Coordinates of C-alpha atoms in Angstrom, one line a residue:
M1 CA 43.3 52.5 24.8
G2 CA 42.3 52.4 28.4
D3 CA 38.9 52.3 29.8
I4 CA 36.8 55.3 30.8
D5 CA 35.9 55.8 34.5
E6 CA 32.9 57.6 35.9
A7 CA 34.6 61.0 35.7
G8 CA 35.3 60.5 32.0
E9 CA 39.1 60.0 32.4
H10 CA 41.0 57.1 30.9
K11 CA 42.4 54.4 33.1
P12 CA 44.9 51.9 32.0
Q13 CA 43.7 48.7 30.3
S14 CA 43.8 45.6 32.6
D15 CA 45.1 42.2 31.6
E16 CA 41.8 40.5 32.4
A17 CA 39.6 39.2 29.6
H18 CA 36.7 41.5 28.6
S19 CA 33.1 40.5 27.5
A20 CA 32.2 40.7 23.9
F21 CA 29.3 42.9 24.9
T22 CA 31.3 45.7 26.4
P23 CA 29.7 49.1 25.4
P24 CA 31.7 51.2 22.9
L25 CA 33.8 54.2 24.0
G26 CA 31.8 57.2 25.0
L27 CA 28.8 55.2 26.4
P28 CA 28.4 54.8 30.2
M29 CA 28.4 51.4 31.7
P30 CA 24.9 50.1 32.6
S31 CA 24.2 49.8 36.3
H32 CA 23.2 46.1 36.8
P33 CA 23.7 44.0 39.9
T34 CA 26.4 41.4 39.7
E35 CA 25.6 37.9 38.6
D36 CA 26.8 36.5 42.0
E37 CA 24.1 38.5 43.8
H38 CA 21.1 37.5 41.6
P39 CA 21.8 34.3 39.7
T40 CA 19.2 33.6 36.9
S41 CA 18.5 31.3 34.0
E42 CA 18.6 32.3 30.3
F43 CA 15.1 30.6 30.1
A44 CA 13.6 32.7 32.8
L45 CA 10.1 34.2 32.1
P46 CA 10.1 37.9 31.2
S47 CA 8.8 40.3 33.8
G48 CA 5.0 40.7 33.6
L49 CA 4.2 37.1 32.5
P50 CA 2.8 34.8 35.2
P51 CA 4.5 31.5 35.7
E52 CA 2.8 28.4 34.4
V53 CA 1.0 26.2 37.0
V54 CA 2.5 22.8 37.2
E55 CA -0.2 20.2 38.1
G56 CA 2.1 17.6 39.6
P57 CA 5.6 17.5 41.3
N58 CA 7.0 15.0 38.8
E59 CA 5.3 15.9 35.5
A60 CA 7.0 14.8 32.3
E61 CA 8.0 17.5 29.9
G62 CA 5.6 17.3 26.9
S63 CA 5.4 18.6 23.4
A64 CA 3.8 21.5 21.7
F65 CA 0.3 21.9 20.1
V66 CA -1.6 19.9 22.7
P67 CA -5.4 20.2 22.6
P68 CA -7.2 21.6 25.6
G69 CA -8.3 19.0 28.1
A70 CA -5.3 16.8 27.4
A71 CA -4.3 16.9 31.0
D72 CA -7.2 14.6 31.8
Q73 CA -5.9 11.9 29.3
P74 CA -3.1 9.4 30.0
T75 CA 0.3 10.5 29.2
G76 CA 3.7 8.9 28.8
G77 CA 4.2 5.7 26.8
P78 CA 7.1 4.6 24.6
I79 CA 9.0 6.8 22.4
G80 CA 7.1 7.7 19.2
S81 CA 3.7 6.9 20.7
T82 CA 2.8 10.5 21.1
A83 CA 1.1 12.6 18.4
S84 CA 3.1 14.2 15.7
G85 CA 3.8 17.9 15.9
H86 CA 2.9 18.5 12.3
G87 CA -0.6 19.7 13.1
T88 CA -3.8 18.8 14.7
P89 CA -6.8 17.2 13.0
R90 CA -9.2 19.6 11.3
G91 CA -11.9 20.8 13.5
A92 CA -10.0 20.0 16.7
P93 CA -9.5 22.8 19.3
R94 CA -5.9 24.1 19.3
G95 CA -3.9 24.5 22.5
P96 CA -1.3 27.1 23.5
A97 CA 1.6 27.9 21.3
F98 CA 4.2 26.9 24.0
T99 CA 5.2 23.6 25.4
P100 CA 2.9 22.6 28.3
P101 CA 4.4 20.7 31.2
H102 CA 1.8 18.0 31.4
G103 CA 2.8 16.4 28.1
I104 CA 0.7 15.2 25.1
P105 CA -1.9 12.4 25.1
V106 CA -1.2 9.0 23.5
I107 CA -3.2 8.5 20.3
R108 CA -5.3 5.4 20.3
L109 CA -7.2 3.6 17.6
T110 CA -9.9 1.2 18.6
K111 CA -8.7 -2.4 18.9
E112 CA -12.2 -3.9 18.5
T113 CA -12.2 -3.0 14.8
P114 CA -10.3 -5.1 12.2
W115 CA -6.8 -4.1 11.5
Q116 CA -7.8 -3.4 7.9
D117 CA -10.0 -0.5 9.0
R118 CA -7.6 0.8 11.5
M119 CA -4.7 0.9 9.0
R120 CA -6.9 2.1 6.2
T121 CA -8.0 5.0 8.4
M122 CA -4.3 6.0 8.9
L123 CA -3.5 5.7 5.2
R124 CA -6.4 7.9 4.1
M125 CA -5.3 10.7 6.4
P126 CA -2.9 13.4 5.2
V127 CA 0.6 12.8 6.2
G128 CA 0.7 16.1 8.2
E129 CA -2.3 15.0 10.2
R130 CA -1.4 11.3 10.6
P131 CA -0.9 10.5 14.3
A132 CA 1.4 7.8 15.6
P133 CA -1.0 5.1 17.0
E134 CA -0.5 3.3 20.2
R135 CA 1.4 0.2 19.3
V136 CA 2.8 -2.9 20.9
E137 CA 6.5 -2.8 21.6
K138 CA 8.5 -5.6 20.0
H139 CA 11.7 -6.8 21.6
E140 CA 14.2 -6.7 18.6
E141 CA 17.9 -6.1 18.3
S142 CA 18.3 -2.5 17.2
V143 CA 21.0 -3.4 14.6
H144 CA 18.8 -5.8 12.6
A145 CA 15.3 -4.5 13.4
V146 CA 14.8 -2.2 10.5
P147 CA 16.1 -4.4 7.7
R148 CA 14.2 -7.4 9.0
V149 CA 11.0 -5.6 9.5
L150 CA 11.1 -4.1 6.0
D151 CA 11.8 -7.5 4.5
I152 CA 9.0 -9.3 6.3
T153 CA 6.6 -6.4 5.4
L154 CA 7.5 -6.7 1.7
R155 CA 7.1 -10.5 1.8
I156 CA 3.7 -10.3 3.3
G157 CA 2.6 -7.6 0.8
E158 CA 4.0 -9.8 -2.1
I159 CA 1.7 -12.8 -1.2
L160 CA -1.3 -10.5 -0.8
L161 CA -0.8 -8.8 -4.2
A162 CA 0.0 -12.0 -6.0
G163 CA -3.2 -13.5 -4.6
G164 CA -5.4 -10.8 -6.1
E165 CA -5.9 -8.5 -3.1
G166 CA -6.6 -4.8 -3.9
A167 CA -3.8 -2.3 -3.7
E168 CA -5.3 -0.4 -0.8
D169 CA -5.7 -3.5 1.4
V170 CA -2.1 -4.5 0.5
E171 CA -0.8 -1.1 1.6
A172 CA -2.9 -1.3 4.8
A173 CA -1.4 -4.7 5.7
M174 CA 2.2 -3.4 5.1
F175 CA 1.5 -0.3 7.1
G176 CA 0.1 -2.3 10.0
V177 CA 3.1 -4.7 10.1
A178 CA 5.6 -1.8 10.0
H179 CA 3.8 0.1 12.7
A180 CA 3.5 -3.0 14.9
Y181 CA 7.3 -3.4 14.9
G182 CA 7.9 0.3 15.7
L183 CA 8.6 1.8 12.3
E184 CA 6.3 4.8 12.5
R185 CA 7.7 7.1 9.8
C186 CA 7.1 4.6 7.0
E187 CA 5.3 4.9 3.6
P188 CA 4.4 1.7 1.6
T189 CA 3.7 2.0 -2.1
V190 CA 2.0 -0.7 -4.2
T191 CA 1.8 -0.9 -8.0
F192 CA 0.9 -3.8 -10.2
T193 CA 4.2 -5.6 -10.1
L194 CA 6.3 -3.6 -7.6
L195 CA 6.1 -3.1 -3.9
S196 CA 8.3 -0.6 -2.0
I197 CA 8.4 0.8 1.5
S198 CA 10.4 3.7 2.8
Y199 CA 11.3 4.3 6.5
Q200 CA 12.8 7.5 7.9
P201 CA 13.9 7.3 11.5
S202 CA 13.6 11.1 12.0
L203 CA 13.5 14.3 10.1
V204 CA 17.2 14.6 10.0
D205 CA 18.1 11.0 9.2
D206 CA 18.4 9.5 5.7
P207 CA 15.4 7.3 4.7
V208 CA 15.8 3.5 4.2
T209 CA 13.9 2.1 1.2
A210 CA 13.4 -1.5 0.2
S211 CA 11.4 -2.9 -2.7
R212 CA 10.3 -6.3 -4.1
T213 CA 8.9 -7.4 -7.5
V214 CA 5.9 -9.6 -7.9
R215 CA 6.8 -11.9 -10.9
R216 CA 4.3 -14.7 -10.5
R217 CA 0.7 -14.7 -9.6
A218 CA -1.0 -17.7 -8.1
V219 CA -4.7 -17.8 -7.0
D220 CA -4.9 -19.5 -3.6
Y221 CA -7.4 -17.9 -1.2
T222 CA -6.4 -20.4 1.5
R223 CA -2.9 -18.9 1.5
L224 CA -4.4 -15.4 1.4
A225 CA -6.5 -16.1 4.5
A226 CA -3.5 -17.5 6.3
V227 CA -1.6 -14.3 5.6
F228 CA -4.5 -12.2 6.9
R229 CA -4.4 -14.2 10.2
L230 CA -0.6 -13.6 10.4
V231 CA -1.1 -9.8 10.0
D232 CA -3.8 -9.9 12.7
D233 CA -1.5 -11.7 15.1
I234 CA 1.4 -9.3 14.4
T235 CA -0.7 -6.2 15.0
S236 CA -2.4 -7.5 18.2
Q237 CA 0.1 -9.7 20.1
D238 CA 2.7 -8.2 22.4
D239 CA 5.5 -10.7 22.0
F240 CA 5.2 -11.6 18.3
T241 CA 8.8 -11.3 17.1
T242 CA 10.1 -11.2 13.5
E243 CA 11.5 -14.7 13.9
E244 CA 8.0 -16.0 14.6
A245 CA 6.7 -14.1 11.7
Y246 CA 9.3 -15.6 9.4
R247 CA 8.5 -19.1 10.6
R248 CA 4.7 -18.6 10.0
L249 CA 5.4 -17.1 6.6
A250 CA 7.6 -20.1 5.6
E251 CA 4.8 -22.5 6.7
I252 CA 2.3 -20.6 4.6
R253 CA 4.5 -20.9 1.5
R254 CA 5.3 -24.6 2.1
N255 CA 1.6 -25.5 2.5
R256 CA 0.1 -27.4 -0.4
H257 CA -3.0 -26.3 -2.2
P258 CA -6.2 -27.7 -0.5
Y259 CA -7.5 -29.2 -3.8
P260 CA -5.4 -31.4 -6.2
G261 CA -5.1 -30.8 -9.9
W262 CA -7.8 -33.3 -10.9
A263 CA -10.3 -31.5 -8.6
L264 CA -9.6 -28.2 -10.3
T265 CA -10.3 -29.9 -13.7
V266 CA -13.6 -31.3 -12.5
A267 CA -14.5 -28.0 -11.0
S268 CA -13.9 -26.3 -14.3
G269 CA -16.2 -28.7 -16.0
A270 CA -18.9 -28.3 -13.4
L271 CA -18.7 -24.5 -13.7
A272 CA -19.1 -24.6 -17.5
G273 CA -22.0 -27.1 -17.2
A274 CA -23.8 -25.0 -14.6
A275 CA -23.4 -21.9 -16.8
S276 CA -25.0 -23.8 -19.7
L277 CA -28.0 -24.6 -17.5
L278 CA -28.3 -20.9 -16.6
V279 CA -28.6 -19.9 -20.3
G280 CA -31.3 -22.5 -21.1
G281 CA -29.4 -25.7 -21.8
G282 CA -30.4 -29.2 -20.8
W283 CA -28.6 -32.0 -19.0
L284 CA -27.0 -33.3 -22.2
V285 CA -25.7 -29.7 -22.8
F286 CA -24.4 -29.8 -19.2
V287 CA -22.3 -32.9 -20.0
A288 CA -21.0 -31.5 -23.3
A289 CA -20.1 -28.2 -21.8
A290 CA -18.4 -29.9 -18.9
L291 CA -16.4 -32.1 -21.2
G292 CA -15.3 -29.1 -23.4
A293 CA -14.2 -27.1 -20.3
M294 CA -12.2 -30.0 -18.9
L295 CA -10.4 -30.5 -22.2
G296 CA -9.7 -26.8 -22.3
D297 CA -8.3 -26.9 -18.8
R298 CA -6.0 -29.7 -19.5
L299 CA -4.8 -28.0 -22.7
A300 CA -4.1 -24.8 -20.8
W301 CA -2.1 -26.8 -18.2
L302 CA -0.1 -28.3 -21.1
A303 CA 0.6 -24.9 -22.5
S304 CA 1.6 -23.6 -19.1
G305 CA 4.0 -26.5 -18.6
R306 CA 5.7 -25.6 -21.9
G307 CA 6.3 -22.0 -20.6
L308 CA 3.8 -20.3 -22.9
P309 CA 2.5 -16.9 -21.7
E310 CA -1.0 -16.7 -20.2
F311 CA -2.4 -15.1 -23.3
Y312 CA -1.8 -18.3 -25.3
Q313 CA -3.1 -20.4 -22.4
F314 CA -6.4 -18.7 -22.7
V315 CA -6.4 -19.2 -26.5
A316 CA -5.9 -22.9 -26.0
A317 CA -8.5 -23.2 -23.2
A318 CA -11.2 -21.4 -25.3
M319 CA -10.9 -23.7 -28.3
P320 CA -12.2 -27.1 -27.0
P321 CA -15.7 -25.8 -25.8
G322 CA -16.1 -24.0 -29.1
A323 CA -15.0 -27.1 -31.1
I324 CA -17.6 -29.3 -29.2
G325 CA -20.3 -26.7 -29.9
V326 CA -19.5 -26.5 -33.6
T327 CA -19.4 -30.4 -33.8
L328 CA -22.9 -30.6 -32.3
S329 CA -24.2 -28.0 -34.7
L330 CA -22.7 -29.8 -37.7
A331 CA -24.2 -33.1 -36.6
H332 CA -27.7 -31.4 -36.4
A333 CA -28.2 -33.1 -33.1
N334 CA -31.0 -31.8 -30.8
V335 CA -28.4 -30.1 -28.6
Q336 CA -27.9 -26.4 -28.2
G337 CA -24.3 -25.9 -29.4
S338 CA -24.5 -22.2 -28.5
A339 CA -25.2 -23.1 -24.9
V340 CA -22.1 -25.3 -24.8
I341 CA -19.9 -22.5 -26.1
T342 CA -21.4 -20.0 -23.7
G343 CA -20.7 -22.3 -20.7
G344 CA -17.1 -22.5 -21.7
L345 CA -16.9 -18.7 -21.9
F346 CA -18.2 -18.5 -18.3
A347 CA -15.3 -20.6 -17.1
L348 CA -12.7 -18.3 -18.8
I349 CA -13.9 -14.7 -18.2
P350 CA -11.5 -13.1 -15.8
G351 CA -14.0 -11.7 -13.4
R352 CA -11.6 -11.6 -10.4
A353 CA -9.0 -9.5 -12.2
L354 CA -11.8 -7.2 -13.5
V355 CA -13.3 -6.6 -10.0
A356 CA -9.8 -5.9 -8.5
G357 CA -8.9 -3.5 -11.3
V358 CA -12.1 -1.4 -11.0
Q359 CA -11.8 -1.4 -7.2
D360 CA -8.2 0.0 -7.4
G361 CA -9.4 2.7 -9.8
L362 CA -12.3 3.7 -7.5
T363 CA -10.0 3.9 -4.5
G364 CA -7.5 6.1 -6.2
Y365 CA -4.8 3.6 -7.3
Y366 CA -4.9 4.5 -10.9
I367 CA -1.6 3.0 -12.1
T368 CA -2.4 -0.4 -10.6
A369 CA -6.0 -0.2 -11.9
A370 CA -4.8 0.6 -15.4
A371 CA -2.4 -2.3 -15.3
R372 CA -5.0 -4.7 -14.1
L373 CA -7.5 -3.6 -16.7
L374 CA -4.9 -4.0 -19.4
E375 CA -4.3 -7.5 -18.2
V376 CA -8.0 -8.2 -18.4
M377 CA -8.1 -6.9 -21.9
Y378 CA -5.3 -9.1 -23.0
L379 CA -7.0 -12.2 -21.5
I380 CA -10.3 -11.4 -23.1
V381 CA -8.6 -10.9 -26.5
G382 CA -7.1 -14.4 -26.0
I383 CA -10.5 -15.8 -25.4
V384 CA -11.9 -14.0 -28.5
V385 CA -9.0 -15.3 -30.7
G386 CA -9.7 -18.9 -29.6
V387 CA -13.4 -18.8 -29.9
L388 CA -13.5 -16.8 -33.1
T389 CA -11.0 -19.2 -34.8
V390 CA -13.3 -22.2 -34.1
L391 CA -16.5 -20.3 -35.0
Y392 CA -15.0 -19.2 -38.3
V393 CA -14.0 -22.7 -39.2
G394 CA -17.5 -24.0 -38.2
L395 CA -19.3 -21.4 -40.3
R396 CA -17.1 -22.3 -43.3
L397 CA -18.0 -25.9 -42.8
G398 CA -21.7 -25.1 -42.8
A399 CA -22.6 -25.0 -39.1
N400 CA -25.9 -23.4 -38.3
F401 CA -25.9 -21.2 -35.2
N402 CA -29.1 -19.6 -34.0
P403 CA -28.3 -18.3 -30.5
E404 CA -31.6 -16.5 -30.0
A405 CA -33.5 -19.8 -30.3
A406 CA -30.8 -21.9 -28.6
L407 CA -30.3 -19.7 -25.6
R408 CA -34.0 -19.6 -24.7
G409 CA -35.1 -17.7 -21.7
D410 CA -37.5 -20.3 -20.2
E411 CA -38.3 -19.6 -16.5
R412 CA -36.8 -22.5 -14.6
P413 CA -36.2 -20.9 -11.2
V414 CA -35.4 -24.0 -9.3
V415 CA -33.0 -25.4 -11.9
Q416 CA -31.3 -22.0 -12.4
L417 CA -30.9 -21.4 -8.7
F418 CA -29.3 -24.9 -8.4
A419 CA -27.1 -24.1 -11.4
A420 CA -26.1 -20.7 -9.9
M421 CA -25.1 -22.3 -6.5
L422 CA -23.2 -25.1 -8.3
L423 CA -21.3 -22.5 -10.4
A424 CA -20.3 -20.5 -7.2
L425 CA -19.2 -23.8 -5.6
A426 CA -17.1 -24.7 -8.6
F427 CA -15.5 -21.2 -8.5
C428 CA -14.6 -21.7 -4.8
V429 CA -12.7 -24.9 -5.7
L430 CA -10.9 -23.1 -8.6
L431 CA -9.9 -20.3 -6.3
Q432 CA -8.5 -22.8 -3.7
Q433 CA -10.7 -21.4 -0.9
E434 CA -10.8 -22.7 2.6
R435 CA -13.5 -25.2 3.2
S436 CA -15.0 -23.1 6.0
T437 CA -15.7 -20.3 3.4
V438 CA -17.2 -22.5 0.7
L439 CA -20.7 -22.7 2.2
F440 CA -21.0 -18.9 2.7
A441 CA -19.7 -18.1 -0.8
T442 CA -22.1 -20.6 -2.4
L443 CA -25.1 -19.2 -0.5
N444 CA -24.0 -15.7 -1.5
G445 CA -24.0 -16.7 -5.2
G446 CA -27.5 -18.1 -4.9
V447 CA -28.7 -14.8 -3.3
A448 CA -27.1 -12.9 -6.1
W449 CA -28.9 -14.9 -8.8
L450 CA -32.2 -14.6 -6.9
V451 CA -31.9 -10.8 -6.8
Y452 CA -30.9 -10.6 -10.5
G453 CA -33.7 -12.9 -11.6
S454 CA -36.3 -11.1 -9.5
M455 CA -35.3 -7.7 -10.9
H456 CA -34.7 -8.6 -14.5
D457 CA -37.0 -11.5 -15.3
V458 CA -40.0 -10.6 -13.0
A459 CA -39.8 -6.8 -12.6
G460 CA -38.5 -6.2 -16.1
I461 CA -35.6 -4.0 -14.9
P462 CA -32.7 -3.7 -17.4
A463 CA -29.9 -6.2 -17.1
V464 CA -27.2 -3.7 -16.3
A465 CA -29.1 -2.2 -13.3
S466 CA -30.1 -5.7 -12.1
T467 CA -26.6 -6.9 -12.3
A468 CA -25.2 -3.9 -10.4
A469 CA -27.8 -4.3 -7.6
A470 CA -27.1 -8.0 -7.3
A471 CA -23.3 -7.4 -7.3
G472 CA -23.7 -4.7 -4.7
L473 CA -25.5 -7.1 -2.4
V474 CA -22.7 -9.6 -2.9
G475 CA -20.1 -7.0 -1.9
L476 CA -22.2 -6.0 1.1
F477 CA -22.5 -9.5 2.4
G478 CA -18.9 -10.3 1.7
Q479 CA -17.7 -7.3 3.6
L480 CA -19.9 -8.1 6.6
L481 CA -18.7 -11.8 6.6
S482 CA -15.1 -10.6 6.4
R483 CA -15.6 -8.3 9.4
Y484 CA -17.2 -11.1 11.3
R485 CA -14.3 -13.5 10.6
Y486 CA -11.5 -10.9 10.5
A487 CA -10.4 -12.1 7.1
S488 CA -10.3 -10.9 3.5
A489 CA -13.6 -10.3 1.6
L490 CA -12.4 -11.9 -1.6
P491 CA -13.3 -15.5 -0.8
Y492 CA -16.9 -14.4 -0.1
V493 CA -17.2 -12.1 -3.1
T494 CA -15.2 -13.5 -6.1
A495 CA -17.0 -16.8 -6.4
A496 CA -20.4 -15.3 -5.7
I497 CA -20.3 -13.1 -8.7
G498 CA -19.8 -16.1 -11.1
P499 CA -23.5 -16.4 -12.0
L500 CA -23.5 -12.7 -13.0
L501 CA -20.7 -12.9 -15.5
P502 CA -21.7 -11.8 -19.1
G503 CA -21.1 -15.1 -20.9
S504 CA -24.0 -15.0 -23.2
A505 CA -23.5 -11.4 -24.3
T506 CA -19.9 -12.2 -25.0
Y507 CA -20.8 -15.2 -27.1
F508 CA -23.4 -13.1 -29.1
G509 CA -20.8 -10.5 -29.9
L510 CA -18.2 -13.1 -31.0
L511 CA -20.7 -15.0 -33.2
A512 CA -21.8 -11.8 -34.9
L513 CA -18.2 -10.8 -35.6
A514 CA -17.5 -14.3 -37.1
Q515 CA -20.6 -13.8 -39.3
K516 CA -19.2 -10.4 -40.4
N517 CA -22.1 -8.6 -38.7
M518 CA -20.0 -5.8 -37.2
D519 CA -22.7 -3.6 -35.9
S520 CA -24.5 -6.3 -33.9
G521 CA -21.1 -7.7 -32.7
I522 CA -19.9 -4.4 -31.4
A523 CA -23.2 -3.8 -29.7
S524 CA -23.2 -7.2 -27.9
L525 CA -19.6 -6.8 -26.8
T526 CA -20.4 -3.3 -25.5
R527 CA -23.2 -4.7 -23.5
A528 CA -20.9 -7.4 -22.1
A529 CA -18.4 -4.7 -21.1
S530 CA -21.2 -2.8 -19.4
L531 CA -22.3 -5.8 -17.5
A532 CA -18.8 -6.5 -16.4
L533 CA -18.3 -2.9 -15.2
A534 CA -21.7 -3.1 -13.4
I535 CA -20.4 -6.2 -11.5
A536 CA -17.2 -4.5 -10.5
I537 CA -18.8 -1.2 -9.5
G538 CA -21.6 -3.0 -7.6
V539 CA -19.1 -5.1 -5.6
N540 CA -17.1 -2.0 -4.7
L541 CA -20.2 0.0 -3.8
G542 CA -21.4 -2.8 -1.5
N543 CA -18.0 -2.8 0.3
E544 CA -18.1 1.0 0.7
I545 CA -21.7 0.9 2.0
A546 CA -20.6 -1.6 4.7
R547 CA -17.8 0.6 5.7
L548 CA -20.0 3.7 5.6
F549 CA -22.5 2.5 8.2
L550 CA -20.1 0.6 10.4
R551 CA -18.1 2.6 12.9
A552 CA -14.6 3.5 11.9
P553 CA -11.8 4.3 14.4
V554 CA -11.2 7.9 15.2
P555 CA -7.8 9.1 16.3
G556 CA -7.6 10.5 19.8
T557 CA -10.5 8.5 21.2
D558 CA -11.1 5.0 22.5
V559 CA -14.4 4.5 20.6
G560 CA -15.3 4.4 17.0
G561 CA -16.9 7.3 15.2
P562 CA -19.1 7.8 12.2
L563 CA -16.7 9.7 10.0
R564 CA -14.2 8.2 7.6
R565 CA -11.8 9.9 5.2
A566 CA -12.6 9.5 1.6
A567 CA -10.2 7.5 -0.6
K568 CA -10.0 10.3 -3.2
R569 CA -7.0 12.5 -2.8
T570 CA -8.1 15.5 -5.0
R571 CA -11.3 17.1 -6.0
G572 CA -10.7 16.3 -9.7
F573 CA -9.4 19.7 -10.8

């Protein structure tokens, strides 16, 4: 058909192309000016809306959802350094619903705080509210940057997790390294034996995921401190490349332990002897307990060299102190055999793993916490098997154990304070700590024993409450020292809780079980478990008190603030 003219008559169809929006037949053509007379843009503002005022001639185009007052803050920065458009923090004023011309401010976290606090603040924020922090640009080849960054991140997390660091601190370190090298959309995940990290370049790209398995655990706090310094350099220096990070990491792995094997054996004996002094033993008991612990340590090294699991190593290490205590009791010598056995138990109780397991549970890492606590249970069962075997043989041979009389509670504050500090010093050597941290950890252990003795022996406060208060003070001092030295808190905490370990309660329970006194044995073991949990909860509470009162970084500001996100993800229902 032809077209219709203004008079309603048909005119022949032309050969020219028509628009897809030509009105149907029977409708008049709209009267609009031609496009040549009034050129316009498809993004022109509708009539009636005032145009937006542009504050500068060369303003960069920004993003949506900017808070009011953002024009007064600095803009620009590298790609990815602006805030995410997933939402604004709770309580923050919301801006207009259209894209402003002045851009969006760069999110900054205070650089004066340790990287642990800055990255922990990011991890504890919901993903939708997590900003992209201002980071240092690393000059890397785009082809190899992502695989190399993911690999170095996993290797750093592996050393930290194998050294006994908590799951939250391991995730914070991995998160900090990935962000420092420009991987902003990354999510690290830490379990007891597996580390993984996932990176997604954008919302439309496929994620890249890498993982690493922790198969061996070695306690070396010197290596742990070196890794903490490496993470601090990566997150703070502008030109710290992945090649330099790999070189530093290789040096950390090649470095030998600061103390040789014979020093560890001597430290194990000194720890057991000091523990025997704490529970009322004399100097002859000190020598006997030290000899039993050193024999147990050598026997455990022999079992380890033969490839036996750690459970059997603990069984072997628990038998020599028990055998020496039984021999002294059979000889009717004027020596407290019970104090010898108790000192050997102090050297074997896995306090470090217990504290780490409870800390992971309190911070919301329940899978890792359950695995750590299961490991602690297996090691304690190994100790129980070794000691019970020896005690059962000794009772069959006629050994006379009277722990209530042997482990007397004489008030010897000077001797016990010396023993507590010696015990903490021996723990520092066993944990392979740096020499610069040994003095602080030893003094922290002495303070813990003073607090416990003052509350329990002088004021008459129950042992569980006194232990929790002393452990809380240890955790508080350890957190403050770690902040002052920008290092991990473990070297200042783990050795200091040594004098508080429930060695005597554990021995009472095992002896009662060997004597077939089930009620008394279960009650003593329950008390030992309560003391152990009091230590772990006290240490964690001291850490959280330090973080509660010290200023934490607040996104969007250049200064710290008093608020910090809780570690708990849900409300429990």
